[in-house]
Amino acid sequence: MEIKGSACGLRPKTISSKPKPALNNITSRNVTPIDKDWIFKQVDDESLGFLPVAQFPTNVHLDLIHNKVIPDPYIGKNETNVQWVGEKAWIYKTTFPSPEVISGKAILAFDGLDTYATVMLNGKEILQTEDMFIPERIDITKLLRPNHQNSLEITFESAFLIGKKLVEKYPDHHWGCWNGDPSRLAVRKAQYHYGWDWGPTLLTCGPWRPISLEMYTSRISDLYFTTDVAKSLKSAEIVAKADIEGEASSLKFEIILEGKIVASEIVRVEKGFATTTFRTQFPALWYPATYGKQPLYILTATLLLGEQRHDTASKRFGLRRAELIQRELIDAPGTTFFFEINNIPIFCGGSDWIPVDNFIPRISPERYRDWIKLVADGNQVMIRVWGGGLFEEKAFYDACDEMGVLVWQDFLFGCGNYPAHDKFLDLVKREAEANVKLMRHHPSIVIWAGNNEDYQYRESENLDYDPKDQDPKSWLKTSFPARYIYEKLLVDVTKELVPDTYYHFGSPFGGKDTRDPTVGDIHQWDVWHGTQEKYQNFDKLAGRFVSEFGMEAFPSIKTIDSYLPKGKEDADRYPQSSTVDFHNKAAGHERRIALYLVENMQYKFEPFEQFVYCTQLMQAECLASAYRLWKRQWKGPGREYCAGALVWQMNDCWPVSSWAIVDYYLRPKLAYYTVKRELAPVTIGLKRTVHSTPMDKYTRVYIETVHKIEMWASNLLLEKRTVDVQLKAWDVVTGRETYSQSLHREFVLEPNRSVEIAEFEVPVEKKDADEELQTVVAAYLMDKGKQVARYVNWPEPLKYTHLQKPKQLGFKLSHNAEAVEITAEVPVKGVGLEAVDDAVVFEDNCVDVVPGEVVSIGVRGLKSGEERKLCIRYLGL
């Protein structure tokens, strides 16, 4: 079947806005949400009786907070005071009416019950669940009470206590993990609920996703498809498929683009299945952000019995080629690890994603969209959904589809040695199949990975692993039985359900071990964890794809004030207070933050706001260094030495000091902006090096020291860019310009790669006078007089630099109040703008200011003359 429409030069059919003929309510599928009149209570406590829920869907903590039974666990140290909730059983119940006429099937659909639930309908048990990620459907046709109310009751047992008993039940398994209690490994529940090094321990339960009553005689139980875009990109094939439950004669497939039907076909339903193939010339292709547009087709299926419609289902999709390229490099060991979308190699700068809250039911689709907009606006093209969290909400993936953000999706295993007994494997298989089916239509998802750091945990514990042993059944008998899950079970599931999407055994996973930088992906934690390397040396810590790295920083002072019980007046409003420490879950965070601060910059604890600023500046410098140095290693075909960097982490699940670059309240830290600049399509980079040469082979005194600068540029655009390269320098103390030269005119930046420009000595006026240590250097790429890229390089460590407090630091709003213009008479490091009002949004921040320049930062939410609403900070204030 050829797709008809503008893609083929034919006139498409516009979808009518007129209502379609009325359907027979008995035979068409009808869905009624069961979301009213829910009440709940603690099973073993009658003192309060049943209480109304806060919302629906919901969880027990939200409902207890709503009824003032527990305090908000995000405030102060209240988390400690609500731990009892996770060790109690809770009952939820409601009533709902039966339809006036019961014809065909009646199904109760549970999209998600957290976690160990027993469901009773009209006094009869209809379901027991053991996995919060598996949707359940129960036939209740014979249990409904005609013309009467039906009682629905769900009892949730303590997942924590059941997990403890499961550990006892399987004593031969090597139970162990990083983060949380080892019993979490036995329970198919979001692992971060057990606490992590960035999040609280809040063991939720409850009906966390919708419940509905479905009435039908026939339905489309699954609508799915495969797509194949030709290598030439000039044609595409869509094989549409539908699984049918009940009686039906035919099914109508339609493909819609931009509100217009571009293809339509009616096919027979045979043995509960219908399929057809559409082919198109010059398809509208879906691209990652900055590489093209994100057109989204809609595949609609209508189930027919004669002339009567029984059910309709729709899935939105994008047409694109997506491949993971692993091939030999020209002049380096190992293999590449880069994504190619529509034949374009992509440098995947982006971030890792954790659940956006501990209480997901309260997160709206709009909030998910706001988060992904921050990702896309930050020049990030990939986000990795981490394995200790969730198969995310539909709104998350929809937003990624719409905004062109590629998704790396982990299966939900993290940082431990999971069991693999028969019952557990059955749960995992059902969970994987159900969620892959729910998510497989999203064009943004380009890779599935089996777990997060479980192979690293195996290495740390020296658990059994013989790569030569390719007998999956034998893996079940080893001390690392979950290998069967990652290398057999999930392989089979993805091969069957998403055969065109790459499956990766785990993250990280690659060469001789998980630390091998030449094959696969790595998690680079030798900055912060591990050997605690200097972040200036990230270029020595690269891998083919760095899917985790990070640095901590405090959140906005407004976020800190939000969790202090008395806000700005709280006695614990200082950096080392017990409450502030409580809101940092990383082991050794005090020593690590102090280490990287004291190594790099002068800082002070008071005022608290300035200390917060210093931690954020340190994080911003660290992460920018990583992106700048790793993107330098994206050298073009055959030299894709580093093809991606995903910072740990984009977001937080509560107000906390963590590795996030945007805090819980969507307040960007300074690092968000420095990362945004480094991931811009065209950038310029500088790195200082010191070369010391003894005058002869014996001396330790007579040493010649040369301070050099390496310069390169990165062009992620798909066409050449011709630019002028300029270099300037200033004395950091006096602010006097000491150097200004055009290094190259009409320098060609080849497309989609980084290119070396020059290496030269730090420009100084007088040699052997240590002027290099007080010289600030700025490099510019200019195109027809317009600045394309800029980077300011400072002597490091910054703590040795004699930074001056500017006497003429100016910042004013532009005439239209759409930009803040900043000037100074001396070089100023890390100028950060702050506003009390969250409605004030900056397009950039944490900028270096040098004499003779006006740095303009876009802003929204201010009016002319409202400079007083802004606060400015810088290093050395």
PDB file of N, CA, C and O in Angstrom, residues 28 36 132 159 172 272 399 414 542 558 700 723 737 741 751 772 789 825 860:
ATOM      1  N   SER A  28     -19.504  -0.881  21.352  1.00  0.00           N
ATOM      2  CA  SER A  28     -18.222  -0.201  21.325  1.00  0.00           C
ATOM      3  C   SER A  28     -17.554  -0.275  22.698  1.00  0.00           C
ATOM      4  O   SER A  28     -18.229  -0.381  23.723  1.00  0.00           O
ATOM      5  N   LYS A  36     -12.972   7.942  41.785  1.00  0.00           N
ATOM      6  CA  LYS A  36     -13.773   8.744  42.703  1.00  0.00           C
ATOM      7  C   LYS A  36     -13.984   8.017  44.027  1.00  0.00           C
ATOM      8  O   LYS A  36     -14.031   6.788  44.093  1.00  0.00           O
ATOM      9  N   MET A 132       5.307  -3.624  40.783  1.00  0.00           N
ATOM     10  CA  MET A 132       4.631  -2.346  40.582  1.00  0.00           C
ATOM     11  C   MET A 132       4.643  -1.896  39.129  1.00  0.00           C
ATOM     12  O   MET A 132       3.945  -0.946  38.761  1.00  0.00           O
ATOM     13  N   ALA A 159       6.237  -3.880  51.347  1.00  0.00           N
ATOM     14  CA  ALA A 159       7.227  -4.445  50.433  1.00  0.00           C
ATOM     15  C   ALA A 159       8.551  -4.674  51.144  1.00  0.00           C
ATOM     16  O   ALA A 159       9.269  -5.631  50.842  1.00  0.00           O
ATOM     17  N   ASP A 172      20.977 -19.151  49.788  1.00  0.00           N
ATOM     18  CA  ASP A 172      22.170 -19.485  49.003  1.00  0.00           C
ATOM     19  C   ASP A 172      22.571 -18.376  48.020  1.00  0.00           C
ATOM     20  O   ASP A 172      23.679 -18.415  47.473  1.00  0.00           O
ATOM     21  N   GLY A 272      -7.485 -13.275  15.214  1.00  0.00           N
ATOM     22  CA  GLY A 272      -7.159 -12.246  16.194  1.00  0.00           C
ATOM     23  C   GLY A 272      -6.000 -11.360  15.807  1.00  0.00           C
ATOM     24  O   GLY A 272      -5.388 -10.733  16.681  1.00  0.00           O
ATOM     25  N   ALA A 399       7.242  13.974  25.376  1.00  0.00           N
ATOM     26  CA  ALA A 399       7.996  15.226  25.304  1.00  0.00           C
ATOM     27  C   ALA A 399       9.330  15.022  24.593  1.00  0.00           C
ATOM     28  O   ALA A 399       9.761  15.870  23.803  1.00  0.00           O
ATOM     29  N   GLY A 414      19.614  -2.151  39.331  1.00  0.00           N
ATOM     30  CA  GLY A 414      20.681  -1.209  39.598  1.00  0.00           C
ATOM     31  C   GLY A 414      21.541  -1.554  40.786  1.00  0.00           C
ATOM     32  O   GLY A 414      21.044  -1.848  41.892  1.00  0.00           O
ATOM     33  N   ALA A 542      38.862   9.745  29.426  1.00  0.00           N
ATOM     34  CA  ALA A 542      37.806   9.575  28.432  1.00  0.00           C
ATOM     35  C   ALA A 542      37.513   8.105  28.167  1.00  0.00           C
ATOM     36  O   ALA A 542      38.281   7.213  28.526  1.00  0.00           O
ATOM     37  N   LYS A 558      17.293  29.278  47.634  1.00  0.00           N
ATOM     38  CA  LYS A 558      15.838  29.251  47.805  1.00  0.00           C
ATOM     39  C   LYS A 558      15.362  27.832  48.074  1.00  0.00           C
ATOM     40  O   LYS A 558      14.411  27.622  48.847  1.00  0.00           O
ATOM     41  N   ARG A 700      68.545  19.398  39.221  1.00  0.00           N
ATOM     42  CA  ARG A 700      67.183  19.501  39.709  1.00  0.00           C
ATOM     43  C   ARG A 700      66.825  20.966  39.976  1.00  0.00           C
ATOM     44  O   ARG A 700      65.733  21.270  40.428  1.00  0.00           O
ATOM     45  N   VAL A 723      35.531  30.630   9.690  1.00  0.00           N
ATOM     46  CA  VAL A 723      35.546  31.597  10.779  1.00  0.00           C
ATOM     47  C   VAL A 723      36.916  32.264  10.864  1.00  0.00           C
ATOM     48  O   VAL A 723      37.919  31.753  10.349  1.00  0.00           O
ATOM     49  N   GLU A 737      44.787  45.161  28.867  1.00  0.00           N
ATOM     50  CA  GLU A 737      44.878  44.230  27.748  1.00  0.00           C
ATOM     51  C   GLU A 737      46.335  44.125  27.322  1.00  0.00           C
ATOM     52  O   GLU A 737      46.970  45.129  26.989  1.00  0.00           O
ATOM     53  N   GLN A 741      45.355  39.606  18.916  1.00  0.00           N
ATOM     54  CA  GLN A 741      45.796  39.233  17.580  1.00  0.00           C
ATOM     55  C   GLN A 741      44.741  38.366  16.895  1.00  0.00           C
ATOM     56  O   GLN A 741      43.975  37.663  17.548  1.00  0.00           O
ATOM     57  N   PRO A 751      32.762  19.797   8.953  1.00  0.00           N
ATOM     58  CA  PRO A 751      31.481  19.481   9.593  1.00  0.00           C
ATOM     59  C   PRO A 751      31.570  18.302  10.563  1.00  0.00           C
ATOM     60  O   PRO A 751      32.329  17.363  10.367  1.00  0.00           O
ATOM     61  N   GLU A 772      52.564  34.446  33.244  1.00  0.00           N
ATOM     62  CA  GLU A 772      51.573  33.467  32.814  1.00  0.00           C
ATOM     63  C   GLU A 772      50.552  33.182  33.916  1.00  0.00           C
ATOM     64  O   GLU A 772      49.392  32.866  33.644  1.00  0.00           O
ATOM     65  N   ALA A 789      31.600  31.904  18.761  1.00  0.00           N
ATOM     66  CA  ALA A 789      31.953  31.147  19.961  1.00  0.00           C
ATOM     67  C   ALA A 789      32.995  31.936  20.738  1.00  0.00           C
ATOM     68  O   ALA A 789      33.761  32.723  20.167  1.00  0.00           O
ATOM     69  N   GLU A 825      35.938  46.386  34.629  1.00  0.00           N
ATOM     70  CA  GLU A 825      37.228  46.947  34.241  1.00  0.00           C
ATOM     71  C   GLU A 825      38.383  45.988  34.488  1.00  0.00           C
ATOM     72  O   GLU A 825      39.517  46.249  34.069  1.00  0.00           O
ATOM     73  N   ARG A 860      14.036  36.664  30.723  1.00  0.00           N
ATOM     74  CA  ARG A 860      12.588  36.836  30.629  1.00  0.00           C
ATOM     75  C   ARG A 860      12.027  37.081  32.022  1.00  0.00           C
ATOM     76  O   ARG A 860      12.543  36.565  33.009  1.00  0.00           O
TER      77      ARG A 860
END
